[in-house]
PDB file of C-alpha atoms in Angstrom:
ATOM      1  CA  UNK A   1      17.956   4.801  20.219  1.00  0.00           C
ATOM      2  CA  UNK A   2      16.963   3.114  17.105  1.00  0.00           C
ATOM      3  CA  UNK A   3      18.457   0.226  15.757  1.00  0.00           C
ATOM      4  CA  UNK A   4      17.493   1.188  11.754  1.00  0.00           C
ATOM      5  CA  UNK A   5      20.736  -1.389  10.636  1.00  0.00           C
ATOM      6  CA  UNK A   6      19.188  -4.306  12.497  1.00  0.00           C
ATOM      7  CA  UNK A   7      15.783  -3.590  11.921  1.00  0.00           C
ATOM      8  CA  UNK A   8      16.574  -3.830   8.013  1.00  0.00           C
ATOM      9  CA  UNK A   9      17.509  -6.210   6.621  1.00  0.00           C
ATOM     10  CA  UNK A  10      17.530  -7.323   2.903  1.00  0.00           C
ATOM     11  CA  UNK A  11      16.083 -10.893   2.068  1.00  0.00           C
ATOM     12  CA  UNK A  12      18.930 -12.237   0.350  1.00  0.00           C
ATOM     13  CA  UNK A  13      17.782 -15.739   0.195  1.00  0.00           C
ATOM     14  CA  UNK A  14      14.285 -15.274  -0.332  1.00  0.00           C
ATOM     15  CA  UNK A  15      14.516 -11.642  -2.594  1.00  0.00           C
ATOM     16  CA  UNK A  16      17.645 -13.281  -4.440  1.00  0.00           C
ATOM     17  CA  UNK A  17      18.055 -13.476  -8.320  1.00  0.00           C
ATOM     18  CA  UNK A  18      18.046 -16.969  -8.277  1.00  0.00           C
ATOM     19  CA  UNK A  19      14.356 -17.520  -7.613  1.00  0.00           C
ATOM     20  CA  UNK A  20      12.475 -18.634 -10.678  1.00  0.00           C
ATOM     21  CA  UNK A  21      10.562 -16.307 -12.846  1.00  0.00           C
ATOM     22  CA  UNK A  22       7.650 -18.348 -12.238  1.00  0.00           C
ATOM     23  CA  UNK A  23       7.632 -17.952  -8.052  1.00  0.00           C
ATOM     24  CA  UNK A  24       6.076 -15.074  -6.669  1.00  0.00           C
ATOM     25  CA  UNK A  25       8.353 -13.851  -4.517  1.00  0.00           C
ATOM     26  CA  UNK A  26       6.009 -12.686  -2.154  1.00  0.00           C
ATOM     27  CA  UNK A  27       4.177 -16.300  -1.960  1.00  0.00           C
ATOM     28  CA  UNK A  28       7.965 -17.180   0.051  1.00  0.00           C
ATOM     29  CA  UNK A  29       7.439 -15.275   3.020  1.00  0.00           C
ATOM     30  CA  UNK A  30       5.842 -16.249   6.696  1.00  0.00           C
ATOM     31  CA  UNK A  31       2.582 -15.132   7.588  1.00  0.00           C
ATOM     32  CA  UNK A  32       4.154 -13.280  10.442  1.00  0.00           C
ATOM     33  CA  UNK A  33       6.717 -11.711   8.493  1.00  0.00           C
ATOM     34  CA  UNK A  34       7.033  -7.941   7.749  1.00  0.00           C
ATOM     35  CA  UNK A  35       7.973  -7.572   4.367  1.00  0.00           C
ATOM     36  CA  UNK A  36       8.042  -4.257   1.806  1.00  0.00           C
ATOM     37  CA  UNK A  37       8.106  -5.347  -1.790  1.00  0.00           C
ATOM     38  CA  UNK A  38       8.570  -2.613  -4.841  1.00  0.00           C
ATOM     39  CA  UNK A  39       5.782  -2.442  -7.010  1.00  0.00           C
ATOM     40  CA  UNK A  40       4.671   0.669  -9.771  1.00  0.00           C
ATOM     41  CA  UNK A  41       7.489   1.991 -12.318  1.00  0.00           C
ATOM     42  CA  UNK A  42      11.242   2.798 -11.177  1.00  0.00           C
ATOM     43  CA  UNK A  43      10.302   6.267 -11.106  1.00  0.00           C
ATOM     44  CA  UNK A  44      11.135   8.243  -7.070  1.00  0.00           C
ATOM     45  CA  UNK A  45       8.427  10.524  -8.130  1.00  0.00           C
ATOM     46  CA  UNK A  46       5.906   7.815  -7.878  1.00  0.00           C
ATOM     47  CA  UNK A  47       5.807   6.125  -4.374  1.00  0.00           C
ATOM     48  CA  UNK A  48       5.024   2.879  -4.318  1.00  0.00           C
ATOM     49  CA  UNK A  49       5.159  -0.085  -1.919  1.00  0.00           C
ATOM     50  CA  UNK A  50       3.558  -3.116  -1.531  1.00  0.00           C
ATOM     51  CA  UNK A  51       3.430  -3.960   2.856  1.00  0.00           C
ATOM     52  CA  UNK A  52       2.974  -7.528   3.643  1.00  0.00           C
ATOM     53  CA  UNK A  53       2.595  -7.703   7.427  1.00  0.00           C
ATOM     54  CA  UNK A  54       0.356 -10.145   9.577  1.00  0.00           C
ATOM     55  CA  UNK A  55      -0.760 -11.832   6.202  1.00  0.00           C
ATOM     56  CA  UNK A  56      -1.927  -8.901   5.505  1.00  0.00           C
ATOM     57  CA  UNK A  57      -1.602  -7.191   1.675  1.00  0.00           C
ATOM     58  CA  UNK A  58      -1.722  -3.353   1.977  1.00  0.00           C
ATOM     59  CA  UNK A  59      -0.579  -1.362  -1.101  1.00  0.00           C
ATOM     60  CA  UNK A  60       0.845   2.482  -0.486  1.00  0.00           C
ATOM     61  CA  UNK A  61       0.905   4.484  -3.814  1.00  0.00           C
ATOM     62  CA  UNK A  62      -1.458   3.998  -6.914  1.00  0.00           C
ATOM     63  CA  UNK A  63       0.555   5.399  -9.695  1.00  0.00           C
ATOM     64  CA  UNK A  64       0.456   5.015 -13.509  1.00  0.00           C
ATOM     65  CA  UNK A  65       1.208   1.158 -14.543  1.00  0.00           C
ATOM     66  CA  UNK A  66       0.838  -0.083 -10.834  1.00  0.00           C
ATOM     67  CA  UNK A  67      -1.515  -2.692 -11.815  1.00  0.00           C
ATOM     68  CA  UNK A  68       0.703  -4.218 -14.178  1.00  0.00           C
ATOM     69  CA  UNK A  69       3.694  -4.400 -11.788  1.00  0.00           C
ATOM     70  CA  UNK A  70       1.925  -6.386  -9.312  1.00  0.00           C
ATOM     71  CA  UNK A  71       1.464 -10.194  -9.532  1.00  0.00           C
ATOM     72  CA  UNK A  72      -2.240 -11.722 -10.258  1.00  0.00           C
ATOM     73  CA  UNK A  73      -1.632 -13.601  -6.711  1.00  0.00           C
ATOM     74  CA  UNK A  74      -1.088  -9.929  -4.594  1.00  0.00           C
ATOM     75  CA  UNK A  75      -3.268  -8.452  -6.510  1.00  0.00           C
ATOM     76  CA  UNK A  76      -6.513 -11.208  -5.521  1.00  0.00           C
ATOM     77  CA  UNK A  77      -5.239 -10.879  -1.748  1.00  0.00           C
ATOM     78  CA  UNK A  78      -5.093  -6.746  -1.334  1.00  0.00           C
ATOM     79  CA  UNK A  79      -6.830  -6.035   1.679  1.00  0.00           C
ATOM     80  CA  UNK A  80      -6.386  -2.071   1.289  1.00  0.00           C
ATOM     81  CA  UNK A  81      -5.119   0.851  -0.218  1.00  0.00           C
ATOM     82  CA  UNK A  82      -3.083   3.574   1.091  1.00  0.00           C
ATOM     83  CA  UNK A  83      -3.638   6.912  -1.140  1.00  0.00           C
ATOM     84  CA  UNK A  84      -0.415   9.191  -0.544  1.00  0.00           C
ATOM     85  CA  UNK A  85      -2.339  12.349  -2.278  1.00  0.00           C
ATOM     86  CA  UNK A  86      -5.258  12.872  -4.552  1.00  0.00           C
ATOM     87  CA  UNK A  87      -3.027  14.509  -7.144  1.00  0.00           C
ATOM     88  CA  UNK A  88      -2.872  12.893 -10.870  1.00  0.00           C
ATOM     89  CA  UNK A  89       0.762  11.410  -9.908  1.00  0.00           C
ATOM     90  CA  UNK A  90      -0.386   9.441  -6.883  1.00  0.00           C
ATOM     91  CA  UNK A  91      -3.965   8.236  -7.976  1.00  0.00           C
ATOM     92  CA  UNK A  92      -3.566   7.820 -12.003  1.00  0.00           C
ATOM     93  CA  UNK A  93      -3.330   3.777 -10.964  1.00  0.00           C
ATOM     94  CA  UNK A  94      -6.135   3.140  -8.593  1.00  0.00           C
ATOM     95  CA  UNK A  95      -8.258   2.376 -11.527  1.00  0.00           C
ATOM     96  CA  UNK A  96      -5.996  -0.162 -12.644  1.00  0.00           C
ATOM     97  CA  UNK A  97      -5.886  -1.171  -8.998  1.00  0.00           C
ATOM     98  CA  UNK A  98      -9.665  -2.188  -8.731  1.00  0.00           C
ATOM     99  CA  UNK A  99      -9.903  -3.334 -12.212  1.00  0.00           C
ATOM    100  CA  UNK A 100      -6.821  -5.894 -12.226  1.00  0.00           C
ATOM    101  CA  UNK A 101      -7.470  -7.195  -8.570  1.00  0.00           C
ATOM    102  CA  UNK A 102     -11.051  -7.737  -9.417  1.00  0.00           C
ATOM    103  CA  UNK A 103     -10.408  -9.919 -12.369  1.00  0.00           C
ATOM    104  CA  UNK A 104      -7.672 -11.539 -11.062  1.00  0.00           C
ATOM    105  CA  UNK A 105     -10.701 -13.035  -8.299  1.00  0.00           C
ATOM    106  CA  UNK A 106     -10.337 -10.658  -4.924  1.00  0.00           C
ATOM    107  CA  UNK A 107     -13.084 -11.643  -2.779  1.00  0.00           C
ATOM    108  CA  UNK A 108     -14.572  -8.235  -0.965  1.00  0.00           C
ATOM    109  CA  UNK A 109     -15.290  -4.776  -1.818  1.00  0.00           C
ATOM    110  CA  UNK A 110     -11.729  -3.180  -1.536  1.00  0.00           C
ATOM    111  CA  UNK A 111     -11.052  -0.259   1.128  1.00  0.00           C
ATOM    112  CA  UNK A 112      -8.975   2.695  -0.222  1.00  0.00           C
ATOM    113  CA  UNK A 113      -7.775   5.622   2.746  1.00  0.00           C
ATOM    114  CA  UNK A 114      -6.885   8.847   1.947  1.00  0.00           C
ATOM    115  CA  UNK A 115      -7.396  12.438   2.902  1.00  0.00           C
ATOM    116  CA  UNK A 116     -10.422  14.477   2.149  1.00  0.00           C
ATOM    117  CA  UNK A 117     -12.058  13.886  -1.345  1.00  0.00           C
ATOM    118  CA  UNK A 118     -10.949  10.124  -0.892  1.00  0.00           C
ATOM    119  CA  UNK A 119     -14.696   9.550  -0.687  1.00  0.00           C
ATOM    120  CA  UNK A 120     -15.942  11.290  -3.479  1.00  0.00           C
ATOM    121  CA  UNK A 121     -13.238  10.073  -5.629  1.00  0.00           C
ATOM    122  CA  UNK A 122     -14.132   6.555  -5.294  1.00  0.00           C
ATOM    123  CA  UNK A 123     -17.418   6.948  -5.763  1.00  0.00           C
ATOM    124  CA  UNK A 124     -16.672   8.882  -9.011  1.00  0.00           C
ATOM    125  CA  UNK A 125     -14.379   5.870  -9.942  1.00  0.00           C
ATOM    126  CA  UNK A 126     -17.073   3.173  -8.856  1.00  0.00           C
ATOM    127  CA  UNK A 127     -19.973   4.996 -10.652  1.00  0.00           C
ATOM    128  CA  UNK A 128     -17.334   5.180 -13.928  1.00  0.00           C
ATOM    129  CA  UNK A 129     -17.200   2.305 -14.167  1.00  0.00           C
ATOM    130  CA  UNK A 130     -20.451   1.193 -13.517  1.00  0.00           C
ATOM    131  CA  UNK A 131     -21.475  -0.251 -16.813  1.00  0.00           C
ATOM    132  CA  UNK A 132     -17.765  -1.325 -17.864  1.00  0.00           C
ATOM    133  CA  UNK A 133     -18.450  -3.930 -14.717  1.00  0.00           C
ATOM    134  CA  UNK A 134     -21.460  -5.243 -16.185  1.00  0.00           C
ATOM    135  CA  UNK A 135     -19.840  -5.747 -20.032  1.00  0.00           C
ATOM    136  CA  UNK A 136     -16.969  -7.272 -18.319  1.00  0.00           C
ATOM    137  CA  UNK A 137     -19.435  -9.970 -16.677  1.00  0.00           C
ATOM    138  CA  UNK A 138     -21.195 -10.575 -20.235  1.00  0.00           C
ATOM    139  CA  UNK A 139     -17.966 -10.845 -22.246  1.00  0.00           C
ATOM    140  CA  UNK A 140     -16.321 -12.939 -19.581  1.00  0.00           C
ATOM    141  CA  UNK A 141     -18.080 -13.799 -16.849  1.00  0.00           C
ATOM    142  CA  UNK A 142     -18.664 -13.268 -13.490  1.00  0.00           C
ATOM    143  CA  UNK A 143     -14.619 -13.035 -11.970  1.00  0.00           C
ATOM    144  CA  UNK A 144     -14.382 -15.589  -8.863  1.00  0.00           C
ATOM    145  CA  UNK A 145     -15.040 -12.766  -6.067  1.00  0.00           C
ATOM    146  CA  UNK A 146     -18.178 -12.445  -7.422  1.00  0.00           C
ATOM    147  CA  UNK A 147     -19.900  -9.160  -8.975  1.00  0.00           C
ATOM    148  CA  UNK A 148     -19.794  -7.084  -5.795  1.00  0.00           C
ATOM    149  CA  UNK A 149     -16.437  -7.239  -4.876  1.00  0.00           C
ATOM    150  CA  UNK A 150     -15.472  -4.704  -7.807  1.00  0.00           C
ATOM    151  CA  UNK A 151     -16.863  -2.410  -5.650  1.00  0.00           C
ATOM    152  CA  UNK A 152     -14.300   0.201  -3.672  1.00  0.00           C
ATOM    153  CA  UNK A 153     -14.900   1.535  -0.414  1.00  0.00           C
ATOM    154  CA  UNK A 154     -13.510   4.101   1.220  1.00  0.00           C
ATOM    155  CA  UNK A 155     -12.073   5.867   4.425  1.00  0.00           C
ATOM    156  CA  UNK A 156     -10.768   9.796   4.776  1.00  0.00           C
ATOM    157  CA  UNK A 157      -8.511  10.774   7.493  1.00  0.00           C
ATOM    158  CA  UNK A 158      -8.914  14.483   8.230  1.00  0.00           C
ATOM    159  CA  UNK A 159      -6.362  17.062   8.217  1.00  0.00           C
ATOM    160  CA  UNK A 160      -4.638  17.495  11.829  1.00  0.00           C
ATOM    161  CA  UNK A 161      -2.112  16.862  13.733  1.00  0.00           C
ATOM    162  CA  UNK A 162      -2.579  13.848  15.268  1.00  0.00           C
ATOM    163  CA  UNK A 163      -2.577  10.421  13.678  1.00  0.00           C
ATOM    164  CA  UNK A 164      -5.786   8.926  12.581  1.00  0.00           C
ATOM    165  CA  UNK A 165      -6.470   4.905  12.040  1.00  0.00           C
ATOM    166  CA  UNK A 166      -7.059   4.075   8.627  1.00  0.00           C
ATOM    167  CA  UNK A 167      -6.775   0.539   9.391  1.00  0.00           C
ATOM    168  CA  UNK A 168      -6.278  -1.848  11.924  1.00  0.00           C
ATOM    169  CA  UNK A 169      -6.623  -5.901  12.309  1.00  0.00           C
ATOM    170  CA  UNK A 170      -5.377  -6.007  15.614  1.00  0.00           C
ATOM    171  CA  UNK A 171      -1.811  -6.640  15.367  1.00  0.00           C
ATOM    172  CA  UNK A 172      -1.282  -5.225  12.406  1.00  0.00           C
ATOM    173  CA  UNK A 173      -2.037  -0.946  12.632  1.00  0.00           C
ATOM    174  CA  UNK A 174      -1.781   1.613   9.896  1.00  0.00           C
ATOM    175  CA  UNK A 175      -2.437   5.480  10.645  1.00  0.00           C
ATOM    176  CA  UNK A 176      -1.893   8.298   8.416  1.00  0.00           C
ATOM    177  CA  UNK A 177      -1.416  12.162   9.527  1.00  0.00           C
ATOM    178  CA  UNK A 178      -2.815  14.475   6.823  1.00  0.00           C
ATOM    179  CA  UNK A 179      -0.824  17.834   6.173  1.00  0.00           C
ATOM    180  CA  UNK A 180      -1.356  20.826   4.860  1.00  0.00           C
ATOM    181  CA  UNK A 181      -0.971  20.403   1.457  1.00  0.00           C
ATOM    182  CA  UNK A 182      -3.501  17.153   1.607  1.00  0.00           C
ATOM    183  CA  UNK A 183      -0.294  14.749   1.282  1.00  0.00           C
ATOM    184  CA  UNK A 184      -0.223  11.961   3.867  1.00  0.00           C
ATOM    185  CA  UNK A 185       2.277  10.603   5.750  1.00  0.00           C
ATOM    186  CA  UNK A 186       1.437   6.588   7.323  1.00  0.00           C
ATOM    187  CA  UNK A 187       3.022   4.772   9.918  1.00  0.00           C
ATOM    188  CA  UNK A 188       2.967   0.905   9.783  1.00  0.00           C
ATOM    189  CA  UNK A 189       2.986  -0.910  13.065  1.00  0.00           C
ATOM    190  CA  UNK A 190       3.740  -4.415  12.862  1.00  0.00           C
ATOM    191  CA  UNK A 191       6.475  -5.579  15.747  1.00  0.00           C
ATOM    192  CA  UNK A 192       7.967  -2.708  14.248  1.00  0.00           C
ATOM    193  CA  UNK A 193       7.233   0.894  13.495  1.00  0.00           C
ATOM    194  CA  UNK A 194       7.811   2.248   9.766  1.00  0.00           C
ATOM    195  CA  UNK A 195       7.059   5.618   8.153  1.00  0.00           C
ATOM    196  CA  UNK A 196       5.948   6.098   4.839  1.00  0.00           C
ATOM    197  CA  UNK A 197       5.792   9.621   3.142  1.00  0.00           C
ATOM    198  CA  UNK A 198       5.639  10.198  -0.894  1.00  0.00           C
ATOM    199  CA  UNK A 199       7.859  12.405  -2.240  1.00  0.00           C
ATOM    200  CA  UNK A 200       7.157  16.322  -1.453  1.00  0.00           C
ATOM    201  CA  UNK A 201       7.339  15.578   1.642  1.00  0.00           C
ATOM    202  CA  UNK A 202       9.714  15.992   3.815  1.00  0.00           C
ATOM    203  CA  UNK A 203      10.226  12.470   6.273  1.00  0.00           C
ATOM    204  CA  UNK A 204       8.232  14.023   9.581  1.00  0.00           C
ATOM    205  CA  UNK A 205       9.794  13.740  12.601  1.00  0.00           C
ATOM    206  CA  UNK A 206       8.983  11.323  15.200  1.00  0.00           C
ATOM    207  CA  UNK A 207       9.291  13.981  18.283  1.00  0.00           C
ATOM    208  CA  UNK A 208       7.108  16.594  15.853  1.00  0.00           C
ATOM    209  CA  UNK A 209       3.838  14.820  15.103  1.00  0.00           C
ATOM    210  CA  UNK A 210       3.206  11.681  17.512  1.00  0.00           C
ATOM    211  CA  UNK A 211       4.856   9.395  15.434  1.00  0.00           C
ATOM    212  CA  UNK A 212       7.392   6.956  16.793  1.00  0.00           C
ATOM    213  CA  UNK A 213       9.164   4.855  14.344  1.00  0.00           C
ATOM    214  CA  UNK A 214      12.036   3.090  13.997  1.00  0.00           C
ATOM    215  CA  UNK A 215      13.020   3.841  10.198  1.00  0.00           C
ATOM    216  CA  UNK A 216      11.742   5.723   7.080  1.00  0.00           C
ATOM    217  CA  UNK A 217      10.823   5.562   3.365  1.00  0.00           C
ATOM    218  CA  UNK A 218      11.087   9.045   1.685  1.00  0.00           C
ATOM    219  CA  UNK A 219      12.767  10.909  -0.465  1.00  0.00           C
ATOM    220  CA  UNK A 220      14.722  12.853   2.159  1.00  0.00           C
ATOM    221  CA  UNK A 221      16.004   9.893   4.309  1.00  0.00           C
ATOM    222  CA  UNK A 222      19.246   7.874   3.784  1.00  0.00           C
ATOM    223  CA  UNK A 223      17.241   5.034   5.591  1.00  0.00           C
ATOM    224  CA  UNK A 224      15.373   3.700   2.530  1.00  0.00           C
ATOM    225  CA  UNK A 225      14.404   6.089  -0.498  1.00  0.00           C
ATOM    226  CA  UNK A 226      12.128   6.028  -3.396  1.00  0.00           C
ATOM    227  CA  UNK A 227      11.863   4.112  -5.104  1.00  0.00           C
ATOM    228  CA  UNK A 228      12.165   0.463  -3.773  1.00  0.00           C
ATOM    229  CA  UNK A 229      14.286  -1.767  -6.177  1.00  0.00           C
ATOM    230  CA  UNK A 230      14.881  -4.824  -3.835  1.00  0.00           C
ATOM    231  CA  UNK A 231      12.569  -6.410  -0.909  1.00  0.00           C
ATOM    232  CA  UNK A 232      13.319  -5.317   2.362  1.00  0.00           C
ATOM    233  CA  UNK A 233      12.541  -7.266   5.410  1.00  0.00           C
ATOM    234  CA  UNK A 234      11.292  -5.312   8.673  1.00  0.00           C
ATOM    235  CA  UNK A 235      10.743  -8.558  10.586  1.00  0.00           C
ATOM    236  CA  UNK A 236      10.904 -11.759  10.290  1.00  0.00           C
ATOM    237  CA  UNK A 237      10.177 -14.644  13.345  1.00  0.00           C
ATOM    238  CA  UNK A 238      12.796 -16.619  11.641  1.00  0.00           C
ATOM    239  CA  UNK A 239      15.873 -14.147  12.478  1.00  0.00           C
ATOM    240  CA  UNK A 240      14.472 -14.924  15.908  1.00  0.00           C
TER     241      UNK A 240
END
């Protein structure tokens, strides 16, 4: 049986109103913690989340104005991007994604997973903005990841029924199940198990597809809906 009401729970000391405007909130939580924070515009058509898990940055959604509603700090430590679809309303932002974390210093080419045409659509994107790079460098200098890390790479997961790995440190697992209409449904593992679809979609369920999970972000479910206006903690080694 799941336990959805003790598995979240909101951070009300660390997520509270009272932290300065100056703190990034997400520079307060544990390493080990599992943390979604709301990123993009308040908008449920545009799914967006920001997973901290493992010290691990891993954003889900690129809409519109996404770069600008992330801090410089989470932006430098993104370790990957989770594409929900390759329509306009789900990808208009992953430009501002590479651009913004690049200047603001990330160290290493930056993965992006999606479903077919992922691949082709970042190297469209990287080849774009091939000579934009290289202006940016003359005007300003070389950002403090160095010229190569403006680079994106990319994985597709295939259409199917099964999930697929997109990515995976070890403790810290994210696999997405393509369907038919090329939207893509991910489940983070970290301690716990959470399911992320964009809206469209309806949540899947866990007996359908192979996913086990304890609770859900969607449209459709009453456990946490689109879109996120407070930080929600999954886990945290502090509630013991």
């Amino acid at each position: 049986m799941r336990q959805i009401a003790a598995l979240i729970a909101l951070c009300a000391a660390a997520c509270s109103g009272s932290q300065s405007a100056d703190v990034n909130v997400s520079e307060t939580f544990r390493p080990e913690d599992f943390v979604l924070m709301p990123c993009g515009i308040a908008d449920a058509e545009a799914a967006c989340a920001l997973a901290i898990a493992g010290g691990k940055r891993v954003l889900f959604g690129t809409p519109a104005g996404i770069g600008r509603s992330l801090e410089a700090g989470d932006l430098r430590q993104l370790d990957a991007v989770m594409v929900f679809s390759l329509r306009s309303a789900d990808l208009e932002g992953l430009d501002e994604v590479r651009n913004m974390s690049w200047r603001a210093g990330r160290e290493a080419p930056l993965l992006v997973v999606g479903p077919e045409g992922t691949n082709t659509a970042v190297k469209a994107l990287n080849h774009a903005f091939e000579q934009a790079d290289a202006l940016r460098i003359v005007d300003e200098g070389i950002p403090p990841g160095g010229y190569d890390a403006a680079i994106l790479t990319s994985r597709e997961l295939g259409f199917g029924n099964e999930a697929q790995v997109g990515f995976d440190t070890g403790d810290l697992m994210i696999a997405g199940r393509v369907q038919a209409d090329g939207r893509v449904d991910y489940r983070i593992s970290y301690a716990v198990d959470l399911v992320l679809s964009s809206c469209g979609v309806w949540l899947p369920d866990a007996e359908s597809i192979s996913f086990d999970f304890e609770a859900g972000l969607a449209c459709e479910t009453s456990d946490l809906p689109w879109p996120l206006s407070e930080h929600v903690m999954l886990f945290s080694l502090a509630d013991g």
